Coordinates of C-alpha atoms and ligand atoms in Angstrom, one line a residue:
M1 CA 95.8 69.9 57.3
A2 CA 99.1 71.1 58.8
A3 CA 98.7 74.5 60.5
G4 CA 101.4 76.0 58.3
N5 CA 99.5 75.3 55.1
L6 CA 96.3 77.1 56.2
S7 CA 95.2 80.2 54.3
P8 CA 93.8 83.0 56.5
D9 CA 90.3 82.1 55.3
D10 CA 90.6 78.6 56.9
L11 CA 91.3 79.9 60.4
T12 CA 88.6 78.9 62.9
I13 CA 88.1 79.0 66.7
D14 CA 89.6 75.5 66.8
N15 CA 92.6 75.8 64.5
L16 CA 93.7 79.4 65.0
T17 CA 95.9 78.5 68.1
P18 CA 98.3 76.0 66.4
H19 CA 98.6 78.3 63.4
V20 CA 99.7 81.3 65.6
I21 CA 102.1 79.1 67.5
K22 CA 103.6 77.8 64.3
L23 CA 104.1 81.3 62.9
S24 CA 105.7 82.4 66.2
S25 CA 108.2 79.5 66.4
N26 CA 110.7 80.5 63.8
I27 CA 113.2 81.6 66.5
E28 CA 116.4 80.0 67.7
N29 CA 116.0 80.8 71.4
E30 CA 114.4 77.5 72.6
R31 CA 113.3 79.0 75.9
L32 CA 111.6 81.9 74.3
K33 CA 109.9 79.6 71.7
F34 CA 108.6 77.4 74.6
V35 CA 107.3 80.3 76.7
F36 CA 105.6 82.0 73.8
A37 CA 103.9 78.8 72.6
K38 CA 102.5 78.4 76.1
L39 CA 101.5 82.0 76.4
I40 CA 99.6 81.7 73.1
Q41 CA 98.0 78.4 74.0
Y42 CA 96.9 79.4 77.5
S43 CA 95.6 82.9 76.5
H44 CA 93.7 81.4 73.6
D45 CA 92.3 78.7 75.9
F46 CA 91.3 81.4 78.4
V47 CA 89.4 83.3 75.6
R48 CA 87.7 80.1 74.5
D49 CA 86.9 78.8 78.0
T50 CA 85.3 82.1 79.1
K51 CA 83.8 82.9 75.7
L52 CA 85.2 86.4 76.3
T53 CA 83.0 89.1 74.9
T54 CA 84.3 91.9 72.7
A55 CA 83.2 94.4 75.4
E56 CA 85.2 92.5 78.1
W57 CA 88.3 92.3 75.9
E58 CA 88.1 96.1 75.3
A59 CA 87.7 96.7 79.0
A60 CA 90.7 94.6 79.7
W61 CA 92.8 96.6 77.2
Q62 CA 91.6 99.9 78.6
Y63 CA 92.5 98.7 82.1
L64 CA 96.0 97.5 81.2
T65 CA 96.6 100.8 79.3
E66 CA 95.7 102.7 82.5
V67 CA 98.0 100.5 84.6
G68 CA 100.9 101.3 82.2
Q69 CA 100.1 105.0 82.2
F70 CA 100.0 105.1 86.0
C71 CA 103.7 103.9 86.2
T72 CA 106.4 106.4 87.1
P73 CA 109.9 105.8 88.4
D74 CA 108.4 105.9 92.0
R75 CA 105.2 104.1 91.3
Q76 CA 105.3 100.7 89.6
E77 CA 101.6 99.9 89.1
M78 CA 102.5 97.0 86.8
I79 CA 104.4 95.2 89.6
L80 CA 101.6 96.0 92.0
L81 CA 99.2 94.3 89.6
S82 CA 101.4 91.2 89.4
D83 CA 101.5 91.3 93.3
V84 CA 97.8 91.4 93.9
L85 CA 97.1 88.7 91.2
G86 CA 99.5 86.4 93.2
I87 CA 101.9 86.1 90.2
S88 CA 104.8 87.6 92.0
A89 CA 104.3 85.2 94.9
L90 CA 104.1 82.3 92.4
V91 CA 107.2 83.3 90.6
D92 CA 109.0 83.7 93.9
A93 CA 107.8 80.2 95.1
I94 CA 109.0 78.5 91.9
N95 CA 112.3 80.2 91.8
N96 CA 113.2 80.1 95.4
P97 CA 112.6 76.6 96.7
T98 CA 113.7 76.5 100.3
A99 CA 115.9 73.7 101.6
P100 CA 114.9 72.2 105.0
R101 CA 116.0 74.6 107.8
A102 CA 116.7 77.6 105.4
T103 CA 114.7 80.8 105.8
E104 CA 111.8 81.1 103.4
S105 CA 111.5 83.9 100.9
S106 CA 108.8 86.6 100.5
V107 CA 107.8 89.2 97.9
L108 CA 110.2 92.1 97.3
G109 CA 107.4 94.7 96.7
P110 CA 107.9 98.0 94.9
F111 CA 109.6 99.9 97.8
H112 CA 113.1 98.5 97.8
N113 CA 115.5 101.3 97.1
D114 CA 119.1 102.5 97.5
A115 CA 120.1 102.8 101.2
H116 CA 123.1 104.0 103.2
E117 CA 125.5 101.6 104.9
F118 CA 125.4 101.5 108.7
E119 CA 127.5 100.0 111.5
I120 CA 126.0 97.2 113.6
G121 CA 123.7 98.7 116.2
Q122 CA 123.0 102.0 114.5
S123 CA 119.5 103.4 113.9
I124 CA 117.9 103.4 110.4
A125 CA 115.2 105.8 111.6
S126 CA 116.0 109.5 111.3
K127 CA 115.8 111.6 114.5
G128 CA 112.2 112.8 114.0
A129 CA 111.0 109.6 112.4
I130 CA 107.4 108.7 113.4
G131 CA 107.0 105.4 115.3
E132 CA 107.9 103.5 118.4
P133 CA 111.5 102.2 118.7
M134 CA 112.2 98.6 117.8
L135 CA 115.4 96.7 118.1
I136 CA 115.9 94.3 115.2
R137 CA 118.6 91.8 115.7
G138 CA 119.6 88.2 114.9
T139 CA 122.2 86.1 113.2
V140 CA 122.9 84.7 109.7
S141 CA 124.2 81.2 109.4
D142 CA 124.2 78.4 106.8
T143 CA 122.0 75.2 106.9
N144 CA 124.8 73.5 108.9
G145 CA 124.6 76.2 111.6
T146 CA 127.9 77.8 110.6
P147 CA 127.7 81.6 111.1
I148 CA 128.2 83.6 107.9
A149 CA 130.3 86.7 108.6
G150 CA 130.2 89.6 106.2
T151 CA 126.6 88.9 104.9
S152 CA 125.0 92.1 103.6
V153 CA 121.7 92.7 105.4
D154 CA 119.5 95.2 103.6
V155 CA 116.6 96.2 105.7
W156 CA 113.6 98.5 105.0
E157 CA 110.3 99.3 106.6
T158 CA 107.6 101.9 106.8
N159 CA 107.5 104.5 109.5
G160 CA 104.9 104.2 112.4
N161 CA 102.3 105.8 110.1
G162 CA 102.7 103.1 107.5
F163 CA 104.5 105.1 104.8
Y164 CA 107.8 104.3 103.1
D165 CA 110.2 107.2 102.7
M166 CA 109.6 106.9 98.9
Q167 CA 106.0 107.8 99.4
D168 CA 106.9 111.1 101.2
P169 CA 107.5 113.8 98.6
E170 CA 109.3 115.9 101.3
K171 CA 111.9 113.2 101.9
D172 CA 115.0 113.4 99.7
E173 CA 117.2 111.1 102.0
P174 CA 116.6 107.4 102.7
D175 CA 114.7 106.8 106.0
C176 CA 113.8 103.6 107.8
R177 CA 116.1 101.6 105.5
G178 CA 119.8 100.7 105.7
I179 CA 122.5 98.1 104.8
F180 CA 124.4 96.2 107.5
H181 CA 127.1 93.5 107.5
T182 CA 127.2 90.6 109.9
D183 CA 130.1 90.3 112.3
E184 CA 132.5 87.3 112.8
Q185 CA 129.7 85.4 114.6
G186 CA 127.2 86.2 111.9
R187 CA 125.4 88.7 114.1
F188 CA 123.6 91.9 113.1
A189 CA 121.6 94.5 115.1
L190 CA 119.9 97.7 114.3
V191 CA 117.3 100.1 115.7
G192 CA 114.2 100.9 113.7
V193 CA 110.6 101.6 114.4
R194 CA 107.8 99.1 115.2
A195 CA 106.4 98.3 111.7
V196 CA 102.7 98.7 111.4
D197 CA 99.9 97.3 109.1
Y198 CA 99.7 99.6 106.1
P199 CA 97.7 100.0 102.9
I200 CA 99.3 99.2 99.6
P201 CA 98.8 102.0 97.1
Y202 CA 95.1 102.2 96.5
D203 CA 94.6 105.3 94.4
G204 CA 95.3 103.8 91.0
P205 CA 93.9 101.0 88.7
V206 CA 95.1 98.3 91.2
G207 CA 93.0 99.9 93.9
V208 CA 90.0 99.8 91.5
L209 CA 90.6 96.1 90.9
L210 CA 90.8 95.4 94.7
R211 CA 87.6 97.2 95.3
L212 CA 85.9 95.4 92.5
L213 CA 87.0 92.0 94.0
N214 CA 86.0 93.1 97.5
R215 CA 89.6 92.5 98.6
S216 CA 91.6 94.0 101.4
N217 CA 94.5 96.4 100.6
I218 CA 96.1 96.1 104.0
R219 CA 99.5 94.4 104.4
P220 CA 100.3 93.0 107.8
A221 CA 103.1 94.8 109.7
H222 CA 106.4 93.6 108.4
V223 CA 110.1 94.4 108.0
H224 CA 111.8 93.6 104.7
F225 CA 115.2 92.0 104.3
V226 CA 117.5 91.2 101.4
L227 CA 120.5 89.0 102.5
Q228 CA 123.5 88.5 100.3
H229 CA 126.8 86.8 100.6
P230 CA 129.1 85.7 97.7
E231 CA 128.9 82.0 98.8
C232 CA 125.1 82.0 99.1
G233 CA 122.1 82.6 97.0
R234 CA 120.4 86.0 97.5
L235 CA 117.5 85.8 99.9
T236 CA 114.6 88.3 99.7
T237 CA 112.3 87.9 102.6
A238 CA 110.3 89.7 105.3
L239 CA 109.3 89.1 109.0
Y240 CA 105.6 89.6 109.8
S241 CA 104.1 90.6 113.1
H242 CA 102.3 87.8 115.0
D243 CA 99.6 90.0 116.3
S244 CA 98.5 91.6 113.0
K245 CA 94.9 90.9 112.1
N246 CA 95.8 91.0 108.5
V247 CA 98.2 88.1 108.1
A248 CA 95.5 85.8 106.5
L249 CA 94.3 88.5 104.1
D250 CA 97.6 89.8 102.8
P251 CA 96.7 91.4 99.4
V252 CA 100.1 90.3 97.9
F253 CA 100.4 86.8 99.4
G254 CA 103.8 87.3 101.0
V255 CA 103.1 85.8 104.4
K256 CA 104.4 82.3 105.4
K257 CA 104.0 80.7 108.8
S258 CA 107.7 80.5 109.3
L259 CA 108.1 84.3 108.7
I260 CA 105.5 85.3 111.4
K261 CA 107.5 86.5 114.5
Q262 CA 106.7 88.0 117.8
F263 CA 107.2 91.8 117.9
A264 CA 107.9 91.6 121.6
W265 CA 107.8 94.3 124.3
S266 CA 111.0 94.6 126.3
E267 CA 111.7 96.5 129.5
D268 CA 115.4 95.7 129.5
T269 CA 117.0 99.1 130.3
A270 CA 120.5 97.8 129.9
L271 CA 119.7 96.7 126.3
A272 CA 118.0 100.0 125.6
K273 CA 121.1 101.9 126.9
K274 CA 123.5 99.7 124.8
F275 CA 121.6 100.6 121.6
G276 CA 120.8 104.2 122.6
I277 CA 117.1 103.5 122.5
D278 CA 114.7 106.1 124.1
M279 CA 112.3 103.9 126.0
L280 CA 108.7 104.9 125.8
E281 CA 105.7 104.6 128.2
R282 CA 102.9 102.3 127.1
V283 CA 99.8 100.8 128.8
G284 CA 100.3 97.0 128.5
S285 CA 97.5 94.5 127.9
S286 CA 97.1 94.1 131.7
G287 CA 96.2 97.8 131.9
K288 CA 99.5 98.6 133.7
K289 CA 101.8 101.3 132.5
T290 CA 105.2 100.0 131.4
V291 CA 108.3 101.6 130.0
G292 CA 110.2 99.8 127.3
F293 CA 110.7 99.3 123.6
W294 CA 109.9 96.7 120.9
I295 CA 112.2 93.9 119.9
L296 CA 112.2 91.6 116.8
E297 CA 114.7 88.8 116.8
H298 CA 115.3 86.3 114.1
D299 CA 118.1 83.9 113.1
F300 CA 118.3 83.7 109.3
V301 CA 119.5 80.6 107.5
L302 CA 121.0 80.8 104.0
M303 CA 121.6 78.1 101.5
R304 CA 125.2 77.9 100.3
K305 CA 125.6 77.8 96.5
Ligands
BEZ1 C1 105.6 95.9 100.4 O1 105.6 95.1 101.3 O2 106.4 96.8 100.5 C2 104.7 95.7 99.2 C3 104.6 94.5 98.5 C4 103.8 94.4 97.4 C5 103.0 95.4 97.0 C6 103.0 96.7 97.7 C7 103.9 96.8 98.8
FE2 FE1 106.4 96.4 102.8

């Protein structure tokens, strides 16, 4: 019997799905029709496959209600849930295939925000910002190696304690974030702080889930970038510290091998002077005291439209 001819009494575990899809397909938007049919099919298959119990379904609804109720303009628990389930990373991978040589993308996360514009070389960290100084510099070019002048480079990172400015109720001005534009040779440079490993928000329903699944909530140290130029696609990415112990356990699946970079220690006083960096004293791995600053260098490659 065709699904459309069924009376409600006839609906069974086996024929309910085509009936729901049929009743939901009376719309013109072909893409929406397709996506909803798949959503109904897969979610019904999930319930059938797992033989979901009534108690489990109720627990799921209660959980999703809590996730929704936890959201505020500054706290997007829904995105966080998508992140820790790997859905954000999957959507990113499908929608941002990378051409050979082009820089790979990474997750945006919930801490991107409006930022001030800066001149090349300026510091995005406020005077008293917590953290060790880090020079971040590089170039932006296309896949043929041609520099792309005037690319907007939007950068953001945590302070040295692992907090974004948005997580500090005392802060009403952006900190450790800024927008730069590449020069004629496609170059950019800025001073920030050495990014550190930090916990993603853990005090809400997503934290409950991570604990339930015995999962880490620590992101490896990274600096976020959004690069934009009118002739190129927008690239959302991040650079991850090579020496973080958490790269393999990233709770939001943003790390890619090509995005792991050395956060190197430099003792170059001339460079420090050029960028107005206050060098700091540190005991190196050899046990010897050194004076210097951190440096992260990367040459980004964008795909032209
Ligand atoms: C972040 O890197 O800022 C981030 C990404 C996903 C979830 C939480 C934080
Ligand atoms: Fe981050």
